[in-house]
Amino acid sequence: SLSATNRTGTLQTAAQPNITSTGNLTLPGSLTITNGSSPFTCTNTTLSSTVVCTIQNSGGAIDIGSSTSHQVAIKTANTRRLTLYAFGNVDVVAHNGSTVGLKLGGTLVTATAADLNGISVTPGTVSASKPVVIDSSKNVTGLGRLNLTSSDATVMTGTTNASSFGLNILSTVATNGQYNICAIGFRNAVADGVAHSVILCERKSSTTAYLVFLNQGASNISECMRILSTGGCCVNAAPIAQLSVGGSASYVDGSYQRLLDLQSNNVSPIEFTVEVNSGANTTTTNTTFLVNITNIDLRFGVNNNTKMILDTNGRLGIGTTSPEKFLHVNGTVSNTFNVGGCLYSQTTSTASTFSQLGPVTVSVSAMFSGPIECLSIYCTSDRRAKENIERLDESYCDNFFKADVYMYNYIGSKETIPKIGFIAQDISKLGYMNLLTLTPNDNMKKVNDDDVEGAQMNIDYNKITAINFLMIKKLMRQIEELESEVNRLTI
């Protein structure tokens, strides 16, 4: 044992015969040093670096480190693993986030320094290059652009669970109505903080909902459109049809509000509008208005073909795209009646023949259920428009004058002045079926043998003029014969 306070020179022991101030000390056992608060101090005089092991007098805490401004490192396998810098930083030198680094509770911390640096945030706010932490009310403000990317190709139809969607907004309220959690608001920087536009989901039942769109007007927002669970859409109107549109004072053309405006993408576009008078429905002249704003024809069609046209001169063409008159109907509808029925008869002055051969086909271009008022009627009679031309014998008219003339009123007519004319069935019985036309009418039931089921019998009074002329011609010939006979007898 050594008792002297300081000893210099050569120190010898049985195990260590030569210990000098510059030699090495090898201890086969343990070394115990008892010396106040700093029992161990080692100084490198060349670099003025000192390592000190200190035991605090108060509490007995142990400090190991450098008393100078130098690093302190801990090595394994002769490699620095942990470095403590003089300015206070601690470096896990070989940290790679996958195999080497800091462990907490035996678990390797795989986050990078950049990841860990981002944790310094204020809950509920968003800062650049920082993670997002919600506040105590689960709110976050200040978020910029959000991009969602996924390779999931699941089709979002049927009863797909809501959690399968890219963005899910859930209201925990289980009653019908509108709730702010199921709404998305849009606004620019304004002092009042009122949203400029809002899209929200309105619950209508446990299985149905509406999508509602609102826009700001003045100091508040109001609904402008909604899409129903059936796919129907209503714009400024109650949902009473698949598409319901209400007028607006913002789009007025004279006394009309424009509900729909369609334009082509041409530099000089064609424009078509649907307008409704802004007046009350108690005035019959407050009407709807379908109009081409541009001066072009208005066409109507089916099967992608024009069937009717209203041209720029106000002429209406049906079955033609080039109407020559203010009403131009081109085409007929052919109807065939009573195949095998008694629809035709041929009568002469001496005999009547009824045919059962049918069917009879008639062609009609227009049908009117009431009188037609006009200045005159022109009937085409050009030879070039006819075929199967045969001269009619004078005897053809003999039976016609057996027909009776009646005075009558039409069923359902409010006219007080009786009509004068023939009965179509009488004309048919007399053998003049070619003076009649048949038009479909399901209300016409067969009551008598001479009726035609499902067809209305009409008289072509224009043809009677020819019958009358034929009779006049016959009478004129007979008068001439009588005059000739009288002259012969008086000579």
Short mmCIF file of C-alpha atoms in Angstrom, two decimals:
data_model
loop_
_atom_site.label_atom_id
_atom_site.label_comp_id
_atom_site.label_asym_id
_atom_site.label_seq_id
_atom_site.Cartn_x
_atom_site.Cartn_y
_atom_site.Cartn_z
CA SER A 1 0.00 0.00 0.00
CA LEU A 2 0.99 3.58 -0.59
CA SER A 3 0.33 6.23 1.99
CA ALA A 4 2.22 9.20 0.63
CA THR A 5 0.14 11.97 -0.86
CA ASN A 6 2.31 12.34 -3.99
CA ARG A 7 4.99 10.03 -5.38
CA THR A 8 7.19 10.53 -8.38
CA GLY A 9 9.84 8.45 -10.00
CA THR A 10 9.82 4.67 -10.35
CA LEU A 11 7.20 2.54 -8.65
CA GLN A 12 7.78 -1.16 -8.40
CA THR A 13 5.58 -4.02 -7.25
CA ALA A 14 5.94 -7.77 -7.46
CA ALA A 15 3.44 -7.94 -10.33
CA GLN A 16 4.53 -4.69 -11.99
CA PRO A 17 8.27 -4.22 -11.53
CA ASN A 18 8.64 -1.03 -13.56
CA ILE A 19 5.90 1.65 -13.43
CA THR A 20 7.04 5.07 -14.49
CA SER A 21 5.19 8.29 -15.23
CA THR A 22 5.11 7.38 -18.94
CA GLY A 23 4.54 3.67 -18.70
CA ASN A 24 1.43 1.48 -18.78
CA LEU A 25 -0.42 0.20 -15.76
CA THR A 26 -1.93 -3.25 -15.89
CA LEU A 27 -4.19 -4.29 -13.03
CA PRO A 28 -4.91 -7.98 -12.61
CA GLY A 29 -7.74 -7.21 -10.22
CA SER A 30 -9.91 -4.19 -9.44
CA LEU A 31 -8.88 -0.62 -8.79
CA THR A 32 -10.54 1.33 -6.07
CA ILE A 33 -10.02 5.07 -5.81
CA THR A 34 -11.34 7.09 -2.93
CA ASN A 35 -10.78 10.81 -3.38
CA GLY A 36 -13.54 13.38 -2.69
CA SER A 37 -15.96 14.41 -5.47
CA SER A 38 -13.56 13.80 -8.41
CA PRO A 39 -11.85 10.52 -7.78
CA PHE A 40 -10.65 10.22 -11.40
CA THR A 41 -9.21 12.83 -13.72
CA CYS A 42 -7.20 12.26 -16.89
CA THR A 43 -5.67 15.06 -18.95
CA ASN A 44 -4.06 15.04 -22.38
CA THR A 45 -1.68 17.92 -22.03
CA THR A 46 -0.96 18.03 -25.74
CA LEU A 47 -4.56 18.87 -26.71
CA SER A 48 -5.58 20.28 -23.33
CA SER A 49 -8.42 17.76 -23.19
CA THR A 50 -9.54 16.38 -19.84
CA VAL A 51 -11.89 13.56 -18.98
CA VAL A 52 -13.36 13.65 -15.49
CA CYS A 53 -15.40 11.22 -13.44
CA THR A 54 -17.23 13.14 -10.75
CA ILE A 55 -19.43 12.01 -7.86
CA GLN A 56 -21.69 14.79 -6.60
CA ASN A 57 -21.49 15.45 -2.86
CA SER A 58 -25.21 16.13 -2.74
CA GLY A 59 -27.24 13.14 -3.86
CA GLY A 60 -24.26 11.15 -5.11
CA ALA A 61 -24.99 11.63 -8.82
CA ILE A 62 -22.18 10.45 -11.10
CA ASP A 63 -20.99 12.61 -14.01
CA ILE A 64 -18.65 11.23 -16.67
CA GLY A 65 -17.45 13.56 -19.37
CA SER A 66 -15.11 16.26 -20.49
CA SER A 67 -14.35 19.34 -18.46
CA THR A 68 -13.09 21.04 -21.63
CA SER A 69 -14.89 21.93 -24.88
CA HIS A 70 -14.29 18.61 -26.57
CA GLN A 71 -16.47 15.73 -27.76
CA VAL A 72 -17.11 12.66 -25.68
CA ALA A 73 -17.64 9.45 -27.65
CA ILE A 74 -18.57 5.90 -26.74
CA LYS A 75 -17.06 3.15 -28.88
CA THR A 76 -17.71 -0.49 -29.61
CA ALA A 77 -15.49 -2.62 -31.85
CA ASN A 78 -13.17 0.38 -31.89
CA THR A 79 -15.88 2.40 -33.70
CA ARG A 80 -17.64 5.46 -32.37
CA ARG A 81 -21.31 4.67 -31.77
CA LEU A 82 -22.46 7.61 -29.69
CA THR A 83 -20.97 11.12 -29.70
CA LEU A 84 -21.72 13.95 -27.27
CA TYR A 85 -20.75 17.38 -28.58
CA ALA A 86 -19.49 20.28 -26.46
CA PHE A 87 -22.49 22.45 -27.55
CA GLY A 88 -24.97 19.87 -26.29
CA ASN A 89 -25.90 17.68 -29.27
CA VAL A 90 -25.97 13.89 -29.09
CA ASP A 91 -25.29 11.92 -32.28
CA VAL A 92 -26.02 8.25 -32.88
CA VAL A 93 -23.27 8.15 -35.47
CA ALA A 94 -24.22 5.13 -37.59
CA HIS A 95 -28.04 5.51 -37.38
CA ASN A 96 -29.66 4.32 -40.65
CA GLY A 97 -33.29 3.82 -39.58
CA SER A 98 -33.31 0.16 -40.53
CA THR A 99 -30.60 -1.85 -38.71
CA VAL A 100 -28.56 0.58 -36.61
CA GLY A 101 -29.81 3.39 -34.47
CA LEU A 102 -31.65 4.40 -31.34
CA LYS A 103 -33.90 1.86 -29.65
CA LEU A 104 -36.71 2.69 -27.28
CA GLY A 105 -37.88 -0.19 -25.13
CA GLY A 106 -36.00 -2.56 -27.41
CA THR A 107 -37.66 -1.24 -30.59
CA LEU A 108 -35.55 0.45 -33.23
CA VAL A 109 -36.61 3.99 -34.13
CA THR A 110 -36.86 3.92 -37.92
CA ALA A 111 -37.82 7.57 -38.40
CA THR A 112 -35.26 9.85 -40.00
CA ALA A 113 -34.08 13.11 -38.50
CA ALA A 114 -36.32 14.97 -40.98
CA ASP A 115 -39.28 12.91 -39.80
CA LEU A 116 -38.59 13.65 -36.16
CA ASN A 117 -37.98 17.34 -36.82
CA GLY A 118 -41.52 17.62 -38.22
CA ILE A 119 -43.14 16.77 -34.92
CA SER A 120 -42.78 20.29 -33.60
CA VAL A 121 -46.30 21.53 -34.50
CA THR A 122 -49.22 23.34 -32.92
CA PRO A 123 -52.24 21.00 -32.66
CA GLY A 124 -55.10 21.97 -34.97
CA THR A 125 -52.90 23.98 -37.36
CA VAL A 126 -50.88 23.12 -40.43
CA SER A 127 -47.27 24.24 -41.02
CA ALA A 128 -45.06 23.64 -44.04
CA SER A 129 -43.07 20.38 -43.91
CA LYS A 130 -44.72 19.43 -40.62
CA PRO A 131 -47.08 16.59 -39.71
CA VAL A 132 -50.74 17.35 -39.01
CA VAL A 133 -51.99 16.96 -35.44
CA ILE A 134 -55.67 17.54 -34.68
CA ASP A 135 -56.65 19.70 -31.74
CA SER A 136 -58.77 18.69 -28.75
CA SER A 137 -61.96 19.17 -30.84
CA LYS A 138 -60.61 17.00 -33.68
CA ASN A 139 -60.25 20.05 -35.95
CA VAL A 140 -57.48 21.08 -38.32
CA THR A 141 -57.14 24.45 -40.09
CA GLY A 142 -54.72 25.78 -42.68
CA LEU A 143 -54.43 22.66 -44.86
CA GLY A 144 -53.34 23.33 -48.45
CA ARG A 145 -53.73 21.01 -51.44
CA LEU A 146 -54.63 17.37 -50.73
CA ASN A 147 -53.88 14.71 -53.34
CA LEU A 148 -55.29 11.21 -52.97
CA THR A 149 -53.74 8.36 -54.95
CA SER A 150 -54.81 4.73 -54.97
CA SER A 151 -54.59 1.67 -57.20
CA ASP A 152 -57.88 0.32 -55.82
CA ALA A 153 -60.18 -0.46 -58.77
CA THR A 154 -63.29 -1.30 -56.74
CA VAL A 155 -66.47 -0.19 -58.52
CA MET A 156 -68.42 2.16 -56.24
CA THR A 157 -71.97 0.88 -56.85
CA GLY A 158 -74.63 -1.09 -55.09
CA THR A 159 -74.20 -1.63 -51.37
CA THR A 160 -70.46 -0.86 -51.25
CA ASN A 161 -69.37 0.04 -47.72
CA ALA A 162 -68.71 3.76 -47.24
CA SER A 163 -65.23 3.07 -45.84
CA SER A 164 -64.17 1.91 -49.31
CA PHE A 165 -64.35 5.42 -50.74
CA GLY A 166 -61.39 7.76 -51.11
CA LEU A 167 -62.91 10.43 -48.85
CA ASN A 168 -65.53 9.59 -46.23
CA ILE A 169 -67.40 12.22 -44.21
CA LEU A 170 -69.49 10.77 -41.39
CA SER A 171 -72.15 12.46 -39.29
CA THR A 172 -72.92 10.54 -36.12
CA VAL A 173 -76.41 12.11 -36.00
CA ALA A 174 -78.96 9.43 -36.93
CA THR A 175 -81.90 11.75 -37.73
CA ASN A 176 -82.99 13.28 -41.03
CA GLY A 177 -81.81 16.77 -41.95
CA GLN A 178 -78.78 18.85 -42.91
CA TYR A 179 -75.63 18.81 -40.76
CA ASN A 180 -72.46 20.87 -41.09
CA ILE A 181 -70.15 17.86 -40.80
CA CYS A 182 -71.62 16.56 -44.09
CA ALA A 183 -71.01 19.85 -45.89
CA ILE A 184 -68.07 21.26 -47.84
CA GLY A 185 -67.74 25.05 -47.90
CA PHE A 186 -65.81 27.21 -50.37
CA ARG A 187 -64.83 30.84 -49.81
CA ASN A 188 -62.19 33.43 -50.61
CA ALA A 189 -60.64 35.73 -48.03
CA VAL A 190 -63.61 37.82 -46.88
CA ALA A 191 -64.22 39.71 -43.69
CA ASP A 192 -67.64 38.22 -42.89
CA GLY A 193 -66.41 34.62 -43.07
CA VAL A 194 -69.54 33.50 -44.94
CA ALA A 195 -68.92 30.72 -47.45
CA HIS A 196 -69.37 31.64 -51.10
CA SER A 197 -70.59 28.15 -52.02
CA VAL A 198 -71.52 24.99 -50.14
CA ILE A 199 -72.08 21.38 -51.16
CA LEU A 200 -73.86 19.29 -48.56
CA CYS A 201 -75.55 15.93 -48.14
CA GLU A 202 -79.09 16.10 -46.74
CA ARG A 203 -80.35 12.91 -45.15
CA LYS A 204 -83.95 12.10 -46.15
CA SER A 205 -84.20 8.65 -44.59
CA SER A 206 -81.94 5.88 -43.35
CA THR A 207 -81.38 4.77 -46.95
CA THR A 208 -81.82 7.93 -49.08
CA ALA A 209 -80.20 11.34 -49.31
CA TYR A 210 -80.12 14.49 -51.47
CA LEU A 211 -77.04 16.37 -52.66
CA VAL A 212 -77.67 20.10 -52.13
CA PHE A 213 -75.78 23.05 -53.66
CA LEU A 214 -75.88 26.53 -52.12
CA ASN A 215 -74.41 29.87 -53.23
CA GLN A 216 -73.94 33.18 -51.45
CA GLY A 217 -76.32 36.01 -52.21
CA ALA A 218 -75.97 39.27 -50.26
CA SER A 219 -74.98 38.33 -46.68
CA ASN A 220 -76.07 34.69 -46.57
CA ILE A 221 -76.11 31.50 -48.59
CA SER A 222 -79.20 29.94 -50.12
CA GLU A 223 -80.01 26.77 -52.02
CA CYS A 224 -79.79 26.93 -55.82
CA MET A 225 -79.86 23.27 -56.87
CA ARG A 226 -80.32 19.76 -55.52
CA ILE A 227 -79.92 16.25 -56.91
CA LEU A 228 -82.42 13.73 -55.62
CA SER A 229 -81.79 10.12 -54.66
CA THR A 230 -83.74 9.13 -57.80
CA GLY A 231 -81.31 11.05 -60.00
CA GLY A 232 -83.77 13.89 -60.50
CA CYS A 233 -82.50 17.46 -60.45
CA CYS A 234 -84.21 20.71 -59.47
CA VAL A 235 -82.81 24.20 -60.01
CA ASN A 236 -84.52 26.99 -58.06
CA ALA A 237 -87.68 24.87 -58.04
CA ALA A 238 -89.51 22.21 -56.05
CA PRO A 239 -88.69 18.61 -57.08
CA ILE A 240 -91.86 17.79 -59.05
CA ALA A 241 -90.23 16.18 -62.11
CA GLN A 242 -87.00 14.45 -63.12
CA LEU A 243 -85.78 17.93 -64.10
CA SER A 244 -87.46 20.91 -62.43
CA VAL A 245 -86.24 24.41 -63.25
CA GLY A 246 -87.49 27.67 -61.75
CA GLY A 247 -87.11 31.05 -63.41
CA SER A 248 -84.93 33.86 -62.14
CA ALA A 249 -85.13 37.63 -62.33
CA SER A 250 -81.47 37.53 -63.32
CA TYR A 251 -82.34 36.10 -66.73
CA VAL A 252 -85.22 38.06 -68.25
CA ASP A 253 -86.04 38.56 -71.93
CA GLY A 254 -88.85 41.09 -72.07
CA SER A 255 -91.65 39.55 -70.02
CA TYR A 256 -90.08 36.10 -70.08
CA GLN A 257 -87.63 34.36 -67.78
CA ARG A 258 -85.08 32.14 -69.51
CA LEU A 259 -84.99 28.66 -68.00
CA LEU A 260 -82.82 26.97 -70.63
CA ASP A 261 -80.38 28.33 -73.20
CA LEU A 262 -78.58 26.03 -75.64
CA GLN A 263 -75.77 27.21 -77.93
CA SER A 264 -73.40 25.54 -80.36
CA ASN A 265 -69.63 25.99 -79.99
CA ASN A 266 -69.33 27.91 -83.25
CA VAL A 267 -67.87 31.42 -83.22
CA SER A 268 -71.31 32.54 -84.44
CA PRO A 269 -73.44 30.06 -82.47
CA ILE A 270 -77.00 28.92 -83.00
CA GLU A 271 -79.00 29.71 -79.86
CA PHE A 272 -82.20 28.05 -78.65
CA THR A 273 -84.04 28.97 -75.46
CA VAL A 274 -86.95 27.85 -73.32
CA GLU A 275 -88.67 30.77 -71.63
CA VAL A 276 -91.65 31.20 -69.30
CA ASN A 277 -93.63 34.38 -68.81
CA SER A 278 -92.87 36.01 -65.46
CA GLY A 279 -96.51 37.01 -64.94
CA ALA A 280 -99.19 35.21 -62.94
CA ASN A 281 -100.86 32.04 -64.24
CA THR A 282 -104.27 33.71 -63.93
CA THR A 283 -103.63 35.54 -67.21
CA THR A 284 -103.96 33.21 -70.20
CA THR A 285 -101.64 35.32 -72.36
CA ASN A 286 -98.77 34.68 -69.94
CA THR A 287 -97.37 31.74 -71.85
CA THR A 288 -94.31 29.59 -72.36
CA PHE A 289 -91.97 30.33 -75.25
CA LEU A 290 -89.80 27.93 -77.27
CA VAL A 291 -87.68 30.00 -79.61
CA ASN A 292 -84.59 30.06 -81.78
CA ILE A 293 -82.87 33.31 -80.90
CA THR A 294 -80.99 33.08 -84.18
CA ASN A 295 -82.94 33.42 -87.43
CA ILE A 296 -83.00 29.74 -88.42
CA ASP A 297 -85.60 27.02 -88.94
CA LEU A 298 -86.99 25.14 -85.94
CA ARG A 299 -87.18 21.39 -86.58
CA PHE A 300 -88.92 18.53 -84.80
CA GLY A 301 -88.12 14.89 -85.41
CA VAL A 302 -88.06 11.27 -84.30
CA ASN A 303 -85.53 8.51 -85.00
CA ASN A 304 -83.01 11.24 -85.87
CA ASN A 305 -85.13 12.38 -88.83
CA THR A 306 -87.03 15.62 -89.37
CA LYS A 307 -90.80 15.13 -89.23
CA MET A 308 -91.96 18.73 -88.86
CA ILE A 309 -90.39 22.12 -89.49
CA LEU A 310 -91.24 25.73 -88.75
CA ASP A 311 -89.22 27.86 -91.13
CA THR A 312 -88.09 31.45 -90.76
CA ASN A 313 -91.10 32.66 -92.79
CA GLY A 314 -93.53 31.14 -90.31
CA ARG A 315 -94.50 28.25 -92.60
CA LEU A 316 -95.18 24.91 -90.92
CA GLY A 317 -94.27 21.78 -92.82
CA ILE A 318 -95.34 18.26 -91.80
CA GLY A 319 -93.61 15.51 -93.73
CA THR A 320 -91.58 18.06 -95.66
CA THR A 321 -88.53 20.21 -94.90
CA SER A 322 -89.47 22.81 -97.54
CA PRO A 323 -93.00 24.00 -96.79
CA GLU A 324 -94.49 26.01 -99.66
CA LYS A 325 -97.56 27.22 -97.75
CA PHE A 326 -98.17 28.36 -94.19
CA LEU A 327 -99.40 24.80 -93.55
CA HIS A 328 -97.93 22.16 -95.82
CA VAL A 329 -98.77 18.51 -95.14
CA ASN A 330 -96.92 16.00 -97.28
CA GLY A 331 -97.89 12.36 -96.83
CA THR A 332 -100.86 10.19 -96.00
CA VAL A 333 -101.78 7.48 -93.54
CA SER A 334 -103.33 4.38 -95.08
CA ASN A 335 -106.01 2.47 -93.19
CA THR A 336 -107.48 -0.90 -94.13
CA PHE A 337 -110.92 -1.94 -92.89
CA ASN A 338 -113.01 -5.13 -92.66
CA VAL A 339 -111.03 -7.68 -94.54
CA GLY A 340 -113.76 -9.80 -96.21
CA GLY A 341 -116.49 -7.37 -95.08
CA CYS A 342 -119.20 -5.67 -97.12
CA LEU A 343 -117.36 -2.49 -97.97
CA TYR A 344 -117.95 -2.03 -101.67
CA SER A 345 -121.03 -1.96 -103.90
CA GLN A 346 -121.61 -1.16 -107.56
CA THR A 347 -125.04 0.16 -108.53
CA THR A 348 -126.68 0.93 -111.88
CA SER A 349 -130.20 2.01 -112.73
CA THR A 350 -131.30 -1.58 -113.09
CA ALA A 351 -129.25 -3.53 -110.55
CA SER A 352 -127.15 -3.33 -107.38
CA THR A 353 -124.20 -5.60 -106.68
CA PHE A 354 -122.61 -5.85 -103.21
CA SER A 355 -119.08 -7.22 -102.95
CA GLN A 356 -117.66 -9.13 -99.98
CA LEU A 357 -114.11 -9.03 -101.35
CA GLY A 358 -112.44 -6.35 -99.20
CA PRO A 359 -110.19 -5.17 -97.77
CA VAL A 360 -110.69 -1.49 -98.49
CA THR A 361 -107.76 0.87 -97.98
CA VAL A 362 -108.12 4.64 -97.68
CA SER A 363 -105.38 7.25 -97.28
CA VAL A 364 -105.78 10.37 -95.14
CA SER A 365 -103.38 13.29 -94.69
CA ALA A 366 -105.21 15.20 -91.95
CA MET A 367 -108.13 14.68 -89.59
CA PHE A 368 -110.25 17.40 -88.00
CA SER A 369 -112.92 16.85 -85.37
CA GLY A 370 -114.68 20.13 -86.11
CA PRO A 371 -115.56 22.48 -88.96
CA ILE A 372 -112.87 24.00 -91.15
CA GLU A 373 -113.22 27.66 -92.04
CA CYS A 374 -111.56 28.88 -95.21
CA LEU A 375 -112.15 31.09 -98.25
CA SER A 376 -111.81 28.28 -100.75
CA ILE A 377 -110.55 24.73 -101.23
CA TYR A 378 -108.47 23.63 -104.20
CA CYS A 379 -108.55 19.95 -105.15
CA THR A 380 -105.85 18.56 -107.38
CA SER A 381 -107.38 17.31 -110.65
CA ASP A 382 -104.44 17.31 -113.02
CA ARG A 383 -104.54 14.38 -115.45
CA ARG A 384 -100.83 13.89 -114.82
CA ALA A 385 -101.58 13.11 -111.19
CA LYS A 386 -104.10 10.37 -111.99
CA GLU A 387 -104.13 6.80 -113.27
CA ASN A 388 -106.71 4.14 -114.15
CA ILE A 389 -108.88 6.84 -115.74
CA GLU A 390 -112.30 5.57 -117.00
CA ARG A 391 -115.34 7.47 -118.24
CA LEU A 392 -118.32 7.04 -115.87
CA ASP A 393 -121.63 6.05 -117.42
CA GLU A 394 -124.53 8.44 -116.90
CA SER A 395 -126.54 5.64 -115.37
CA TYR A 396 -124.17 5.66 -112.38
CA CYS A 397 -126.04 8.60 -110.89
CA ASP A 398 -129.54 7.15 -111.13
CA ASN A 399 -129.65 5.51 -107.70
CA PHE A 400 -128.01 8.41 -105.89
CA PHE A 401 -131.16 10.50 -106.01
CA LYS A 402 -132.95 7.88 -103.98
CA ALA A 403 -130.95 9.08 -100.98
CA ASP A 404 -132.78 11.07 -98.34
CA VAL A 405 -131.57 14.40 -96.98
CA TYR A 406 -131.66 14.89 -93.20
CA MET A 407 -131.32 17.66 -90.63
CA TYR A 408 -129.26 16.69 -87.55
CA ASN A 409 -126.76 17.67 -84.83
CA TYR A 410 -123.47 15.92 -84.02
CA ILE A 411 -123.28 14.16 -80.67
CA GLY A 412 -121.38 16.32 -78.19
CA SER A 413 -121.54 19.42 -80.38
CA LYS A 414 -122.62 22.68 -78.79
CA GLU A 415 -123.79 24.17 -82.08
CA THR A 416 -127.44 25.23 -82.01
CA ILE A 417 -127.95 25.41 -85.78
CA PRO A 418 -128.74 21.94 -87.19
CA LYS A 419 -126.67 20.46 -89.99
CA ILE A 420 -128.14 19.34 -93.33
CA GLY A 421 -126.79 16.34 -95.18
CA PHE A 422 -126.84 12.64 -95.89
CA ILE A 423 -126.32 9.52 -93.77
CA ALA A 424 -123.18 7.64 -94.82
CA GLN A 425 -124.77 4.23 -94.33
CA ASP A 426 -127.58 5.24 -96.74
CA ILE A 427 -125.05 6.23 -99.37
CA SER A 428 -123.28 2.88 -98.88
CA LYS A 429 -126.55 0.96 -99.27
CA LEU A 430 -127.27 2.78 -102.53
CA GLY A 431 -123.95 1.53 -103.85
CA TYR A 432 -121.84 4.65 -103.62
CA MET A 433 -119.02 3.44 -101.37
CA ASN A 434 -116.56 5.46 -103.43
CA LEU A 435 -118.23 8.62 -102.12
CA LEU A 436 -117.21 7.59 -98.61
CA THR A 437 -113.97 7.54 -96.64
CA LEU A 438 -113.21 5.55 -93.53
CA THR A 439 -111.05 6.78 -90.65
CA PRO A 440 -110.02 4.82 -87.53
CA ASN A 441 -112.20 5.43 -84.49
CA ASP A 442 -112.24 2.81 -81.74
CA ASN A 443 -115.34 4.43 -80.24
CA MET A 444 -117.39 3.42 -83.27
CA LYS A 445 -118.99 0.07 -82.43
CA LYS A 446 -121.00 -2.08 -84.82
CA VAL A 447 -124.66 -1.41 -84.02
CA ASN A 448 -126.32 -2.20 -87.35
CA ASP A 449 -125.37 -4.53 -90.16
CA ASP A 450 -124.23 -1.63 -92.34
CA ASP A 451 -121.84 -0.25 -89.69
CA VAL A 452 -118.08 -0.81 -89.78
CA GLU A 453 -116.52 -1.81 -86.45
CA GLY A 454 -113.74 0.55 -85.31
CA ALA A 455 -114.12 2.90 -88.27
CA GLN A 456 -115.94 6.16 -88.82
CA MET A 457 -117.73 6.56 -92.18
CA ASN A 458 -117.37 9.98 -93.83
CA ILE A 459 -118.96 11.44 -96.98
CA ASP A 460 -116.78 13.22 -99.51
CA TYR A 461 -119.23 15.97 -100.48
CA ASN A 462 -116.78 17.18 -103.10
CA LYS A 463 -117.46 14.03 -105.12
CA ILE A 464 -121.22 14.62 -104.96
CA THR A 465 -120.62 17.65 -107.17
CA ALA A 466 -119.47 15.27 -109.90
CA ILE A 467 -122.57 13.07 -109.36
CA ASN A 468 -124.81 16.12 -109.63
CA PHE A 469 -123.02 17.24 -112.78
CA LEU A 470 -123.45 13.77 -114.25
CA MET A 471 -127.19 13.96 -113.54
CA ILE A 472 -127.43 17.48 -114.98
CA LYS A 473 -125.59 16.29 -118.07
CA LYS A 474 -128.03 13.40 -118.39
CA LEU A 475 -131.00 15.70 -117.92
CA MET A 476 -129.62 18.16 -120.45
CA ARG A 477 -129.28 15.36 -122.97
CA GLN A 478 -132.84 14.22 -122.27
CA ILE A 479 -134.10 17.81 -122.62
CA GLU A 480 -132.34 18.13 -125.93
CA GLU A 481 -133.92 14.86 -127.08
CA LEU A 482 -137.36 16.04 -125.99
CA GLU A 483 -136.90 19.40 -127.68
CA SER A 484 -135.84 17.64 -130.85
CA GLU A 485 -138.90 15.40 -130.67
CA VAL A 486 -141.19 18.38 -130.07
CA ASN A 487 -139.69 20.22 -132.99
CA ARG A 488 -140.17 17.17 -135.20
CA LEU A 489 -143.82 16.82 -134.20
CA THR A 490 -144.60 20.50 -134.75
CA ILE A 491 -143.22 20.61 -138.27
#
